[in-house]
XYZ file of C-alpha atoms in Angstrom:
755
model
C -34.005 -10.273 -93.524
C -35.468 -12.179 -96.480
C -33.895 -15.626 -96.300
C -33.074 -15.588 -99.993
C -32.545 -11.955 -100.778
C -33.435 -8.697 -99.097
C -34.324 -6.376 -101.905
C -31.713 -3.641 -101.900
C -32.795 -0.152 -101.029
C -32.359 1.686 -104.275
C -29.752 4.397 -103.970
C -31.912 6.822 -105.901
C -34.697 6.332 -103.397
C -32.321 6.983 -100.535
C -31.250 10.273 -102.034
C -34.562 11.422 -103.482
C -36.344 14.274 -101.805
C -39.543 12.435 -100.965
C -42.145 13.587 -98.507
C -44.093 11.008 -96.549
C -47.030 12.234 -94.548
C -47.468 10.047 -91.490
C -51.037 9.040 -90.703
C -52.932 10.531 -87.847
C -52.370 8.815 -84.549
C -54.648 5.894 -83.910
C -57.461 6.566 -81.478
C -56.732 5.656 -77.897
C -58.602 5.773 -74.618
C -58.468 9.085 -72.810
C -55.844 9.207 -70.054
C -56.899 9.086 -66.426
C -56.990 12.637 -65.035
C -55.393 13.007 -61.600
C -55.699 16.177 -59.511
C -53.344 16.806 -56.594
C -55.287 19.044 -54.163
C -53.712 20.766 -51.184
C -51.582 23.638 -49.946
C -47.872 24.437 -50.433
C -46.891 20.887 -49.439
C -48.710 19.801 -52.586
C -48.105 22.778 -54.842
C -44.770 24.390 -54.181
C -42.331 22.820 -53.742
C -44.573 19.750 -54.119
C -41.791 17.795 -55.823
C -43.245 14.536 -54.543
C -45.613 14.980 -57.498
C -42.662 15.037 -59.909
C -41.276 11.825 -58.405
C -44.729 10.240 -58.528
C -45.196 11.135 -62.195
C -41.758 9.720 -63.080
C -42.442 6.519 -61.101
C -45.670 6.029 -63.036
C -43.903 6.563 -66.372
C -41.083 4.193 -65.470
C -43.502 1.407 -64.554
C -45.739 1.562 -67.611
C -48.521 3.827 -66.311
C -48.153 6.410 -69.056
C -51.879 7.068 -69.658
C -52.113 9.431 -66.701
C -52.676 13.175 -67.005
C -51.940 15.296 -63.936
C -54.423 18.174 -64.025
C -54.999 21.494 -62.259
C -55.043 25.224 -62.830
C -51.562 25.747 -61.335
C -48.386 25.048 -63.359
C -45.477 22.849 -62.338
C -42.756 24.342 -60.139
C -39.213 23.345 -61.039
C -38.146 20.018 -59.596
C -35.003 19.354 -61.610
C -36.564 17.549 -64.581
C -39.506 17.905 -66.941
C -42.744 16.350 -65.717
C -46.523 16.736 -65.923
C -46.933 19.126 -63.020
C -50.415 20.666 -63.277
C -51.903 20.783 -59.778
C -54.189 22.477 -57.264
C -51.626 22.967 -54.495
C -52.313 26.506 -53.251
C -49.745 27.817 -50.801
C -51.273 29.100 -47.575
C -54.801 27.813 -48.309
C -57.017 26.173 -45.700
C -59.564 23.431 -46.351
C -62.092 25.558 -44.503
C -61.066 28.617 -46.528
C -61.527 26.795 -49.851
C -65.038 25.847 -48.743
C -65.813 29.321 -47.426
C -64.817 30.942 -50.723
C -66.385 28.178 -52.863
C -63.166 27.792 -54.865
C -63.142 24.055 -55.626
C -66.051 23.973 -58.144
C -64.155 26.256 -60.510
C -61.018 24.150 -60.281
C -63.033 20.983 -60.896
C -64.762 22.500 -63.905
C -61.413 23.471 -65.431
C -59.640 20.159 -64.752
C -62.345 17.416 -64.669
C -60.376 14.926 -62.514
C -61.111 11.217 -62.293
C -58.929 10.796 -59.197
C -58.141 13.382 -56.524
C -55.067 13.103 -54.287
C -55.821 15.318 -51.283
C -53.266 16.362 -48.664
C -55.095 19.230 -47.000
C -55.478 20.628 -43.490
C -52.005 21.746 -42.475
C -52.886 25.439 -42.492
C -56.187 24.724 -40.736
C -54.261 22.995 -37.945
C -51.815 25.914 -37.841
C -54.786 28.245 -37.438
C -56.143 26.177 -34.511
C -59.269 25.012 -36.332
C -60.745 21.881 -34.682
C -60.468 18.525 -36.436
C -64.245 18.198 -36.619
C -64.523 21.492 -38.488
C -61.781 20.436 -40.924
C -63.632 17.172 -41.582
C -66.837 19.114 -42.216
C -64.907 20.986 -44.878
C -63.709 17.644 -46.295
C -67.351 16.559 -46.565
C -68.293 19.690 -48.474
C -65.326 19.290 -50.816
C -66.206 15.632 -51.415
C -69.763 16.598 -52.314
C -68.467 19.134 -54.815
C -66.172 16.502 -56.351
C -69.056 14.074 -56.752
C -71.305 16.774 -58.193
C -68.682 17.348 -60.888
C -67.981 13.619 -61.404
C -70.113 11.012 -59.591
C -67.353 8.421 -60.114
C -64.606 10.482 -58.473
C -62.022 8.409 -56.611
C -60.630 10.283 -53.617
C -57.246 9.344 -52.155
C -56.991 11.332 -48.933
C -53.872 11.627 -46.807
C -53.325 11.447 -43.110
C -51.164 14.562 -43.327
C -47.445 14.663 -42.536
C -46.509 15.719 -38.984
C -45.838 19.346 -38.027
C -43.391 20.944 -35.631
C -43.049 24.610 -36.622
C -41.114 26.946 -34.359
C -44.151 29.175 -33.746
C -46.747 26.455 -33.025
C -45.900 24.071 -30.205
C -49.442 22.642 -30.200
C -49.554 21.874 -33.938
C -48.017 18.418 -33.573
C -50.848 17.144 -31.380
C -53.487 18.844 -33.517
C -52.206 16.903 -36.532
C -52.511 13.664 -34.545
C -56.119 14.508 -33.688
C -57.001 15.235 -37.306
C -55.269 12.126 -38.613
C -56.959 9.894 -36.049
C -60.341 11.084 -37.310
C -59.673 10.745 -41.072
C -60.071 6.924 -41.433
C -63.497 6.952 -39.772
C -64.586 9.872 -41.931
C -63.422 8.062 -45.058
C -65.205 4.836 -44.139
C -68.443 6.695 -43.442
C -68.401 8.547 -46.776
C -66.895 5.985 -49.177
C -69.234 4.442 -51.767
C -68.821 1.766 -54.425
C -69.258 4.355 -57.160
C -66.961 6.920 -55.544
C -64.521 5.147 -53.211
C -62.264 6.874 -50.695
C -58.796 5.513 -49.904
C -56.704 6.710 -46.965
C -52.933 7.053 -47.389
C -50.863 7.266 -44.225
C -48.340 10.055 -44.807
C -47.818 10.526 -41.060
C -46.293 7.267 -39.807
C -42.519 7.207 -40.118
C -42.258 10.819 -41.264
C -39.751 12.735 -39.109
C -40.055 16.521 -38.932
C -36.380 16.819 -37.993
C -35.008 14.592 -40.757
C -37.664 14.946 -43.460
C -38.689 18.636 -43.451
C -36.961 21.938 -44.066
C -38.802 23.891 -41.387
C -40.879 21.468 -39.364
C -43.696 21.729 -41.928
C -42.588 21.327 -45.556
C -40.962 18.114 -46.832
C -37.316 18.487 -47.809
C -36.140 17.760 -51.333
C -34.571 14.407 -50.443
C -36.076 12.066 -47.868
C -39.236 14.118 -47.365
C -40.549 14.085 -50.911
C -39.308 10.517 -51.419
C -41.305 9.272 -48.426
C -44.414 11.082 -49.600
C -44.127 9.693 -53.122
C -43.618 6.157 -51.847
C -46.941 6.347 -49.971
C -48.925 7.905 -52.827
C -47.685 5.539 -55.555
C -49.321 2.200 -54.569
C -52.583 3.914 -53.676
C -52.715 5.739 -57.012
C -51.831 2.602 -58.976
C -54.652 0.773 -57.184
C -57.025 3.619 -58.015
C -56.006 3.466 -61.671
C -57.270 -0.124 -61.707
C -56.908 -2.528 -64.608
C -56.738 0.114 -67.327
C -52.962 0.288 -66.875
C -51.957 -3.264 -65.947
C -48.489 -3.982 -64.641
C -46.342 -5.982 -67.022
C -45.235 -9.495 -66.163
C -42.077 -11.304 -67.169
C -39.751 -9.482 -69.535
C -40.881 -5.879 -69.790
C -39.949 -2.326 -70.654
C -38.566 -0.001 -67.990
C -37.944 3.383 -69.583
C -35.404 2.765 -72.345
C -34.371 -0.592 -70.896
C -35.644 -4.145 -71.068
C -35.781 -5.784 -67.662
C -36.786 -9.154 -66.306
C -39.637 -9.757 -63.897
C -37.268 -9.248 -60.957
C -36.149 -5.866 -62.303
C -32.727 -7.052 -63.517
C -31.658 -5.337 -66.730
C -31.565 -7.642 -69.749
C -29.524 -6.628 -72.802
C -30.104 -8.910 -75.793
C -26.993 -10.419 -77.313
C -28.137 -12.965 -79.847
C -28.282 -14.607 -83.232
C -31.064 -15.021 -85.793
C -31.889 -18.643 -86.685
C -33.861 -19.511 -89.860
C -35.956 -22.269 -88.258
C -38.902 -22.229 -90.675
C -36.670 -23.212 -93.606
C -34.451 -25.579 -91.632
C -36.700 -27.181 -88.978
C -34.380 -30.178 -88.625
C -31.423 -28.020 -87.515
C -32.400 -28.211 -83.862
C -28.808 -28.594 -82.687
C -28.410 -24.934 -83.656
C -29.941 -23.800 -80.357
C -27.199 -25.458 -78.314
C -24.522 -24.410 -80.799
C -25.636 -20.788 -80.718
C -25.598 -20.895 -76.918
C -22.081 -22.347 -76.876
C -20.655 -18.956 -77.880
C -22.323 -17.266 -74.907
C -25.396 -15.792 -76.550
C -28.326 -15.006 -74.287
C -30.998 -14.678 -77.011
C -32.031 -16.391 -80.221
C -34.435 -14.826 -82.705
C -36.341 -17.635 -84.376
C -37.883 -17.335 -87.857
C -41.449 -18.717 -87.984
C -44.100 -18.831 -90.698
C -47.721 -17.738 -90.391
C -48.931 -19.720 -93.394
C -49.197 -16.933 -95.973
C -45.721 -17.650 -97.416
C -44.126 -20.216 -95.131
C -45.390 -22.664 -92.553
C -47.580 -22.211 -90.684
C -45.409 -23.077 -87.710
C -47.816 -25.076 -85.557
C -48.559 -24.497 -81.891
C -46.820 -27.787 -81.145
C -43.698 -26.556 -82.935
C -43.840 -23.287 -81.036
C -43.984 -25.220 -77.768
C -40.991 -27.304 -78.877
C -38.981 -24.222 -79.893
C -39.654 -22.535 -76.559
C -38.603 -25.744 -74.827
C -35.301 -25.777 -76.715
C -34.700 -22.128 -75.845
C -35.306 -22.844 -72.175
C -33.209 -26.019 -72.258
C -30.300 -23.964 -73.601
C -30.954 -20.996 -71.298
C -31.814 -18.623 -74.139
C -34.443 -15.913 -74.311
C -36.641 -16.722 -77.307
C -37.603 -13.910 -79.730
C -40.222 -15.429 -82.036
C -40.935 -13.613 -85.303
C -43.371 -14.082 -88.187
C -41.356 -13.754 -91.391
C -44.252 -13.744 -93.861
C -44.733 -9.975 -93.460
C -41.352 -9.163 -95.027
C -41.698 -6.359 -97.586
C -45.503 -5.975 -97.418
C -46.687 -3.444 -99.999
C -43.789 -4.269 -102.304
C -43.672 -8.079 -102.153
C -46.994 -9.251 -103.575
C -47.070 -12.431 -101.473
C -46.251 -10.751 -98.162
C -48.679 -10.989 -95.255
C -50.098 -7.984 -93.438
C -49.504 -7.292 -89.765
C -53.171 -8.040 -89.173
C -52.623 -11.532 -90.625
C -49.547 -11.906 -88.433
C -51.628 -10.952 -85.401
C -54.150 -13.641 -86.325
C -51.329 -16.178 -86.365
C -50.072 -15.185 -82.927
C -53.581 -15.450 -81.542
C -53.928 -18.913 -83.104
C -50.898 -20.160 -81.113
C -51.669 -18.141 -77.979
C -52.007 -21.206 -75.767
C -48.409 -22.174 -76.564
C -47.247 -18.674 -75.622
C -49.217 -17.920 -72.471
C -47.274 -18.546 -69.291
C -43.938 -18.065 -71.074
C -43.644 -14.314 -70.464
C -40.322 -14.733 -68.645
C -38.772 -16.483 -71.638
C -40.476 -15.283 -74.836
C -40.598 -12.013 -76.784
C -43.182 -11.809 -79.579
C -41.775 -10.032 -82.652
C -44.975 -8.997 -84.443
C -43.687 -9.399 -87.988
C -40.361 -9.223 -89.778
C -39.690 -6.040 -91.796
C -43.439 -5.545 -92.205
C -43.326 -3.022 -95.060
C -41.200 -2.561 -98.154
C -40.197 0.691 -99.835
C -43.671 1.635 -101.049
C -43.998 4.982 -99.310
C -47.788 5.116 -99.269
C -48.094 1.684 -97.716
C -45.200 2.198 -95.287
C -46.898 5.355 -94.051
C -49.557 3.085 -92.494
C -46.966 1.468 -90.216
C -48.145 3.406 -87.144
C -51.781 2.395 -87.408
C -51.101 -1.188 -88.506
C -48.568 -1.826 -85.747
C -50.746 -0.254 -83.063
C -53.768 -2.270 -84.141
C -51.800 -5.537 -84.149
C -50.584 -4.819 -80.621
C -54.132 -4.126 -79.419
C -55.370 -7.408 -80.901
C -52.682 -9.385 -79.086
C -53.407 -7.640 -75.791
C -57.141 -8.244 -76.191
C -56.341 -11.931 -76.717
C -54.576 -12.059 -73.349
C -50.973 -12.030 -74.601
C -49.066 -9.915 -72.054
C -45.552 -10.664 -73.345
C -42.909 -8.121 -74.236
C -43.695 -7.253 -77.866
C -41.171 -6.225 -80.518
C -42.127 -3.998 -83.450
C -39.940 -3.992 -86.568
C -39.416 -0.837 -88.603
C -40.886 -0.352 -92.098
C -38.848 0.158 -95.274
C -37.386 -3.369 -95.164
C -36.709 -2.839 -91.467
C -34.284 0.043 -92.091
C -36.691 2.961 -91.524
C -34.766 5.101 -93.956
C -37.529 7.719 -93.914
C -37.719 7.652 -90.080
C -41.358 6.568 -89.987
C -40.813 4.366 -86.931
C -38.468 6.843 -85.306
C -40.992 9.662 -85.547
C -44.089 7.626 -84.625
C -42.771 5.112 -82.098
C -44.261 7.038 -79.163
C -47.738 6.770 -80.687
C -47.363 3.016 -81.065
C -45.929 2.662 -77.568
C -48.906 4.495 -76.115
C -51.296 2.348 -78.158
C -50.072 -0.676 -76.183
C -52.332 -0.893 -73.104
C -49.403 -2.402 -71.195
C -46.773 0.007 -72.579
C -44.587 -3.035 -73.101
C -43.291 -2.753 -76.665
C -39.662 -2.503 -77.764
C -38.748 -1.206 -81.224
C -36.404 -3.028 -83.620
C -34.262 -1.392 -86.292
C -32.490 -3.509 -88.943
C -29.157 -1.951 -89.822
C -27.803 -2.800 -93.246
C -26.548 -0.471 -95.990
C -28.537 2.550 -94.838
C -26.351 2.605 -91.720
C -22.892 2.780 -93.220
C -21.564 5.682 -91.136
C -21.183 6.297 -87.420
C -23.139 9.558 -87.748
C -26.228 7.782 -89.098
C -26.065 5.072 -86.445
C -25.598 7.469 -83.554
C -28.320 9.802 -84.804
C -30.837 6.968 -84.821
C -29.795 5.711 -81.398
C -29.836 9.272 -80.028
C -33.396 9.852 -81.250
C -34.766 6.930 -79.233
C -32.732 7.837 -76.169
C -34.051 11.406 -76.341
C -37.614 10.122 -76.739
C -37.144 7.780 -73.763
C -38.196 4.746 -75.821
C -36.662 1.233 -75.890
C -34.753 0.101 -78.978
C -32.840 -2.971 -80.147
C -30.951 -3.754 -83.341
C -32.971 -6.755 -84.488
C -30.777 -7.530 -87.493
C -27.489 -6.351 -88.964
C -24.502 -7.728 -90.834
C -21.008 -6.794 -91.920
C -21.901 -6.145 -95.555
C -24.891 -6.075 -97.867
C -25.932 -5.534 -101.448
C -27.400 -2.134 -100.547
C -24.189 -0.865 -98.925
C -21.571 -1.645 -96.329
C -22.998 -1.320 -92.807
C -20.639 -0.045 -90.108
C -20.873 -3.088 -87.854
C -18.052 -1.879 -85.596
C -19.966 1.259 -84.630
C -23.258 -0.628 -84.323
C -21.730 -3.064 -81.834
C -19.629 -0.527 -79.941
C -22.468 1.966 -79.547
C -24.995 -0.701 -78.633
C -22.624 -1.862 -75.904
C -21.913 1.666 -74.681
C -25.625 2.528 -74.545
C -26.920 -0.765 -73.145
C -28.881 -1.600 -76.316
C -29.566 -5.153 -77.434
C -28.459 -6.503 -80.788
C -29.190 -9.669 -82.810
C -26.945 -10.548 -85.750
C -28.203 -12.063 -89.010
C -27.794 -15.042 -89.196
C -26.542 -18.443 -87.987
C -26.519 -20.228 -91.347
C -28.601 -21.097 -94.397
C -28.687 -17.860 -96.390
C -28.917 -18.246 -100.150
C -25.783 -17.706 -102.218
C -26.528 -14.063 -103.084
C -26.333 -13.117 -99.399
C -24.287 -16.088 -98.202
C -21.689 -13.744 -96.685
C -24.186 -13.179 -93.854
C -23.830 -16.782 -92.653
C -21.949 -16.958 -89.344
C -21.152 -20.640 -89.807
C -20.459 -22.789 -92.814
C -23.224 -25.360 -93.134
C -24.494 -24.881 -89.544
C -21.119 -26.129 -88.244
C -20.098 -24.221 -85.077
C -16.501 -25.355 -85.601
C -16.399 -23.615 -88.978
C -16.981 -19.896 -88.523
C -17.128 -17.484 -91.419
C -15.387 -14.118 -91.289
C -18.669 -12.547 -90.186
C -19.216 -15.220 -87.558
C -15.707 -14.731 -86.170
C -16.208 -10.960 -86.029
C -19.656 -11.126 -84.459
C -19.111 -13.919 -81.957
C -15.490 -13.434 -80.919
C -14.555 -9.883 -81.915
C -14.547 -6.551 -80.025
C -17.917 -5.752 -78.416
C -19.113 -9.111 -79.673
C -21.054 -11.924 -78.068
C -18.266 -13.476 -75.999
C -17.205 -10.106 -74.612
C -20.580 -8.628 -73.762
C -23.348 -11.229 -73.408
C -24.904 -11.889 -69.987
C -27.264 -14.759 -69.361
C -30.768 -13.893 -68.149
C -31.248 -14.121 -64.406
C -34.295 -16.364 -64.942
C -31.702 -19.029 -65.808
C -29.451 -18.142 -62.889
C -27.061 -16.012 -64.899
C -26.651 -12.287 -65.372
C -25.005 -11.601 -62.061
C -25.381 -8.003 -60.986
C -22.525 -5.867 -62.267
C -20.860 -4.255 -59.260
C -17.480 -3.525 -60.833
C -16.880 0.170 -61.432
C -14.975 1.416 -64.477
C -11.337 2.405 -64.110
C -10.485 6.023 -63.348
C -10.343 8.272 -66.428
C -7.196 10.182 -67.247
C -6.625 13.726 -66.025
C -8.498 16.125 -68.340
C -6.417 18.155 -70.782
C -7.711 21.702 -71.242
C -7.806 23.445 -74.622
C -9.785 26.073 -76.501
C -10.120 28.350 -73.481
C -12.138 31.517 -74.169
C -13.776 34.144 -72.009
C -16.840 31.944 -71.589
C -15.770 28.352 -72.176
C -13.158 25.603 -72.353
C -12.784 22.167 -73.951
C -11.679 19.083 -71.992
C -10.327 15.789 -73.290
C -9.157 12.748 -71.331
C -7.963 9.162 -71.654
C -10.807 6.638 -71.746
C -11.718 4.354 -68.859
C -12.090 0.591 -69.161
C -14.778 -1.654 -67.662
C -15.534 -5.359 -67.349
C -18.726 -4.843 -69.366
C -18.492 -1.450 -70.995
C -18.276 2.270 -70.272
C -21.497 4.086 -71.213
C -20.379 7.658 -70.589
C -18.658 10.218 -68.411
C -19.740 12.887 -65.919
C -17.812 16.159 -65.910
C -17.507 17.883 -62.528
C -16.513 21.500 -61.931
C -15.485 23.505 -58.869
C -14.903 27.264 -58.620
C -11.463 28.713 -58.006
C -7.964 27.307 -57.946
C -8.701 25.672 -54.570
C -11.611 25.127 -52.220
C -15.208 25.044 -53.393
C -17.318 21.978 -54.110
C -17.211 19.897 -57.286
C -20.611 19.466 -58.955
C -21.620 17.711 -62.175
C -21.955 20.228 -65.015
C -22.516 17.831 -67.897
C -22.302 14.299 -69.253
C -20.955 12.879 -72.500
C -20.661 9.516 -74.207
C -17.244 10.471 -75.608
C -13.904 11.451 -74.049
C -14.333 15.162 -74.677
C -16.584 17.914 -73.364
C -16.907 21.633 -73.993
C -18.006 23.694 -71.012
C -19.618 27.042 -71.792
C -21.393 29.833 -69.971
C -18.374 30.534 -67.768
C -17.508 33.858 -66.209
C -14.643 35.809 -67.747
C -11.263 36.039 -65.991
C -12.242 33.213 -63.638
C -10.462 30.008 -62.573
C -12.243 26.658 -62.538
C -11.177 23.104 -61.691
C -12.439 20.009 -63.507
C -12.621 16.293 -62.775
C -14.124 13.429 -64.773
C -15.683 10.122 -63.730
C -16.833 7.171 -65.864
C -20.081 5.218 -65.558
C -21.352 1.898 -66.900
C -24.780 0.538 -67.833
C -25.355 -0.850 -64.336
C -24.924 2.601 -62.816
C -21.465 1.991 -61.348
C -19.244 5.081 -61.341
C -15.477 5.247 -61.254
C -13.335 7.279 -58.918
C -12.924 10.863 -60.108
C -9.879 11.766 -62.120
C -7.189 14.132 -60.949
C -8.191 17.776 -61.291
C -7.299 20.072 -64.172
C -7.415 23.861 -63.933
C -8.696 26.341 -66.507
C -8.739 30.142 -66.287
C -10.990 31.966 -68.722
C -9.766 35.027 -70.576
C -11.031 38.557 -70.067
C -14.311 39.711 -71.588
C -17.264 37.583 -72.600
C -19.580 36.067 -70.023
C -22.534 33.807 -69.770
C -24.791 35.528 -72.267
C -28.332 36.913 -71.946
C -30.825 35.673 -69.386
C -34.275 36.401 -68.013
C -35.542 35.760 -64.476
C -39.149 35.537 -63.312
C -39.659 35.734 -59.546
C -42.899 35.231 -57.645
C -43.577 34.796 -53.939
C -46.717 33.877 -52.012
C -47.082 34.403 -48.280
C -48.484 31.630 -46.114
C -51.554 31.770 -43.958
C -50.911 31.247 -40.269
C -47.332 32.471 -40.134
C -44.608 34.759 -41.466
C -43.393 32.299 -44.079
C -43.488 32.471 -47.846
C -42.783 30.304 -50.892
C -40.750 31.732 -53.770
C -40.639 30.295 -57.284
C -37.958 31.431 -59.701
C -37.715 30.683 -63.431
C -34.378 31.257 -65.170
C -34.386 31.411 -68.984
C -31.353 31.411 -71.275
C -32.172 34.135 -73.806
C -28.756 33.947 -75.434
C -27.670 32.056 -78.534
C -25.250 29.599 -76.884
C -25.791 26.855 -74.341
C -25.034 27.564 -70.676
C -23.285 24.633 -69.020
C -23.326 25.277 -65.309
C -24.921 28.316 -63.725
C -25.081 30.339 -60.524
C -27.929 32.756 -59.957
C -27.317 35.629 -57.525
C -29.681 38.160 -55.977
C -30.075 40.217 -52.792
C -32.999 40.541 -50.393
C -33.570 44.080 -49.168
C -36.219 43.265 -46.554
C -34.295 40.971 -44.260
C -35.835 37.796 -45.741
C -34.161 34.492 -44.946
C -34.094 31.415 -47.180
C -35.081 28.190 -45.415
C -32.554 25.694 -46.708
C -32.222 23.563 -48.732
C -34.800 24.755 -51.306
C -35.390 22.840 -54.539
C -33.926 22.772 -58.028
C -30.644 24.346 -56.891
C -28.121 24.527 -54.058
C -28.913 27.701 -52.131
C -26.587 29.713 -49.896
C -27.160 33.015 -48.101
C -24.824 35.565 -46.503
C -26.669 38.563 -45.059
C -29.139 39.550 -47.742
C -27.064 38.059 -50.584
C -28.355 34.737 -51.961
C -26.806 32.389 -54.526
C -28.429 29.396 -56.232
C -26.163 26.942 -58.065
C -27.401 24.264 -60.457
C -27.808 20.647 -59.405
C -26.185 17.779 -61.306
C -29.171 17.179 -63.586
C -30.174 20.736 -64.554
C -26.874 22.504 -65.201
C -27.312 22.692 -68.981
C -29.527 25.444 -70.397
C -29.859 25.453 -74.172
C -30.893 28.689 -75.899
C -34.495 29.533 -74.935
C -34.506 26.770 -72.297
C -35.714 27.465 -68.764
C -35.212 25.954 -65.343
C -37.497 26.354 -62.366
C -36.129 26.597 -58.832
C -37.523 27.764 -55.539
C -37.411 27.865 -51.790
C -39.394 28.545 -48.661
C -38.416 31.510 -46.534
C -39.339 33.788 -43.664
C -39.870 37.527 -43.479
C -40.788 40.249 -41.029
C -42.892 43.169 -42.184
C -42.717 43.635 -45.938
C -41.573 40.929 -48.353
C -40.261 42.817 -51.427
C -38.901 40.925 -54.432
C -35.170 41.221 -55.207
C -34.421 44.232 -57.387
C -31.957 42.483 -59.727
C -30.585 39.074 -60.671
C -27.306 37.963 -62.243
C -26.487 34.638 -63.900
C -22.798 33.724 -63.865
C -22.096 37.403 -63.256
C -24.223 38.787 -66.090
C -27.287 40.884 -65.307
C -30.607 39.297 -66.289
C -33.765 40.990 -67.467
C -36.966 40.651 -65.444
C -39.561 38.234 -66.804
């Protein structure tokens, strides 16, 4: 916000059909390539790899590329699943057939995670022979990449029904692995041993005495791989300190979620108004965004002043967002500073900032581009380069990047390129800031922008907004309500001191906390405002963990029932902090059956589709808040679909691979919605003709079997299939004699084509 006057976004520009070509993504270091090498424990189901990939993403290690010639099996969510986990393969067999060099050539790994030897043990191959195979494989890895880092597992225990001696054979192999690793590890190509054996229980953690189950088994495996892989990644992906990004959230060093609720303070123009920090805090704010000058237009704010400002923030238990205001409107305002100049300023005061990572957020530059489309199109490169300069200077703070186009991003340049900037940050510790003035005058525009960042999995705050502006009338009620519902931070403009042309944005008259303006009263004391929603940071002893669940939603009312769908509405829940959404649960039949989540919504309505015709269903609803608390489920409502209709078209791809050393097999199934409407909730049905038996529980679905008939019902997170969307599921099983594929599949009662 320009302290005197933010140049209005011209209405004609807003409505003009202008095309802005975003620049090419800035160059970045190649991601570290990680190959998971093994048998079916690694490849299929292998869902420990999915959990490992997600854990890396959630903790800032995004520059990792899982590689391999095999695709990802379904594990309930999208992940980077390339691998070399070959069901039924032996370490000695891979060496015998010289298979690894081809895989290495195709994937070029930097790090190899190897859990291999289970099938060798099952085939009664001595530990010494297995280790000889390890040595050959290691030599092939180093021939392909002399700097290969090998992370080798002491394999999980075994207790299959047809191999009483396997358990002890695993112990013998595992006892020999550390000595082998020590003998073969080098400085250039180190070997790390991960203990996957200790604490792993074949009864509790496997499906069949061999393969990890989809709950505790894969979780235990992931928890052992993660620290070893992070250590192998080294300093190229450093862990963030202090305030940092965790997915779409901002969290403190201790992992506590921190949602900004604050006020902008025009320090650089009113440096004597130091009582404002305490006055701003008196309304319950947890953050203050402080206007500084870099010397191009205002200031410069000296390092000594920065130290004093941080001290006042800490004295008043406020998180300090420090921003350089000189960049406002660059490309349109002739005097505006560039982001590169702003970066130079931050580096010049780095000594005042270092060590304050728990308390300070560095806002690179306020509204760093104006409406000049050609200049604003450089936002991606300029922002990424500024971030890299700060990181190279040793500033590891949470960074905040403002949008171009006077902060309002009305051509979605930041929205569409935020991921590129996020990945340009070596620490992946950047939050994006949208300024919502007249461009955001409807709920649809506000929600669409918020939705885009949630879908992209990127963090967002509303760095500035007001209740009116010369370029239009922002919808402050929706901004505040949706920010609260979604757990997004917001910072209102501004405490006091605006010039007369935008004086309505003052929250106080003359910096007097006892004299609130209409905007100040609305922002500080109104619905979803500061007093209602702000939580002090835990670094100051506040922000107690929210353990209070929302109230129970009302019983759903059913309407719009068709042959394949129904609409539900219900009375909203309440919460001490705020309800963020609702889960919708469904059970088959008028009684009995198990309720399972079939969808989620941020509103108090939901349309369920993909239902079977002439069928009765029961529905319940539960509320959830930003802390993850869930309410009790509502009373049940019943809906019976009309005759005709169905779930629509579908395609099923089925593949099965038999194991070496036994009569087991692994089946992978891909279900694709080939219809034109979304399927919300699905049950796949098929029949085995060869006497095959599914080894429960499987993965990606809840499996059940009666005789040869098998059903697979969606889990809570994969029940929605948009048109052309697919879901991967699978299971281990046993057979005797032949192992033919099922002849036909149905989805919600409709016959599917074969893929």
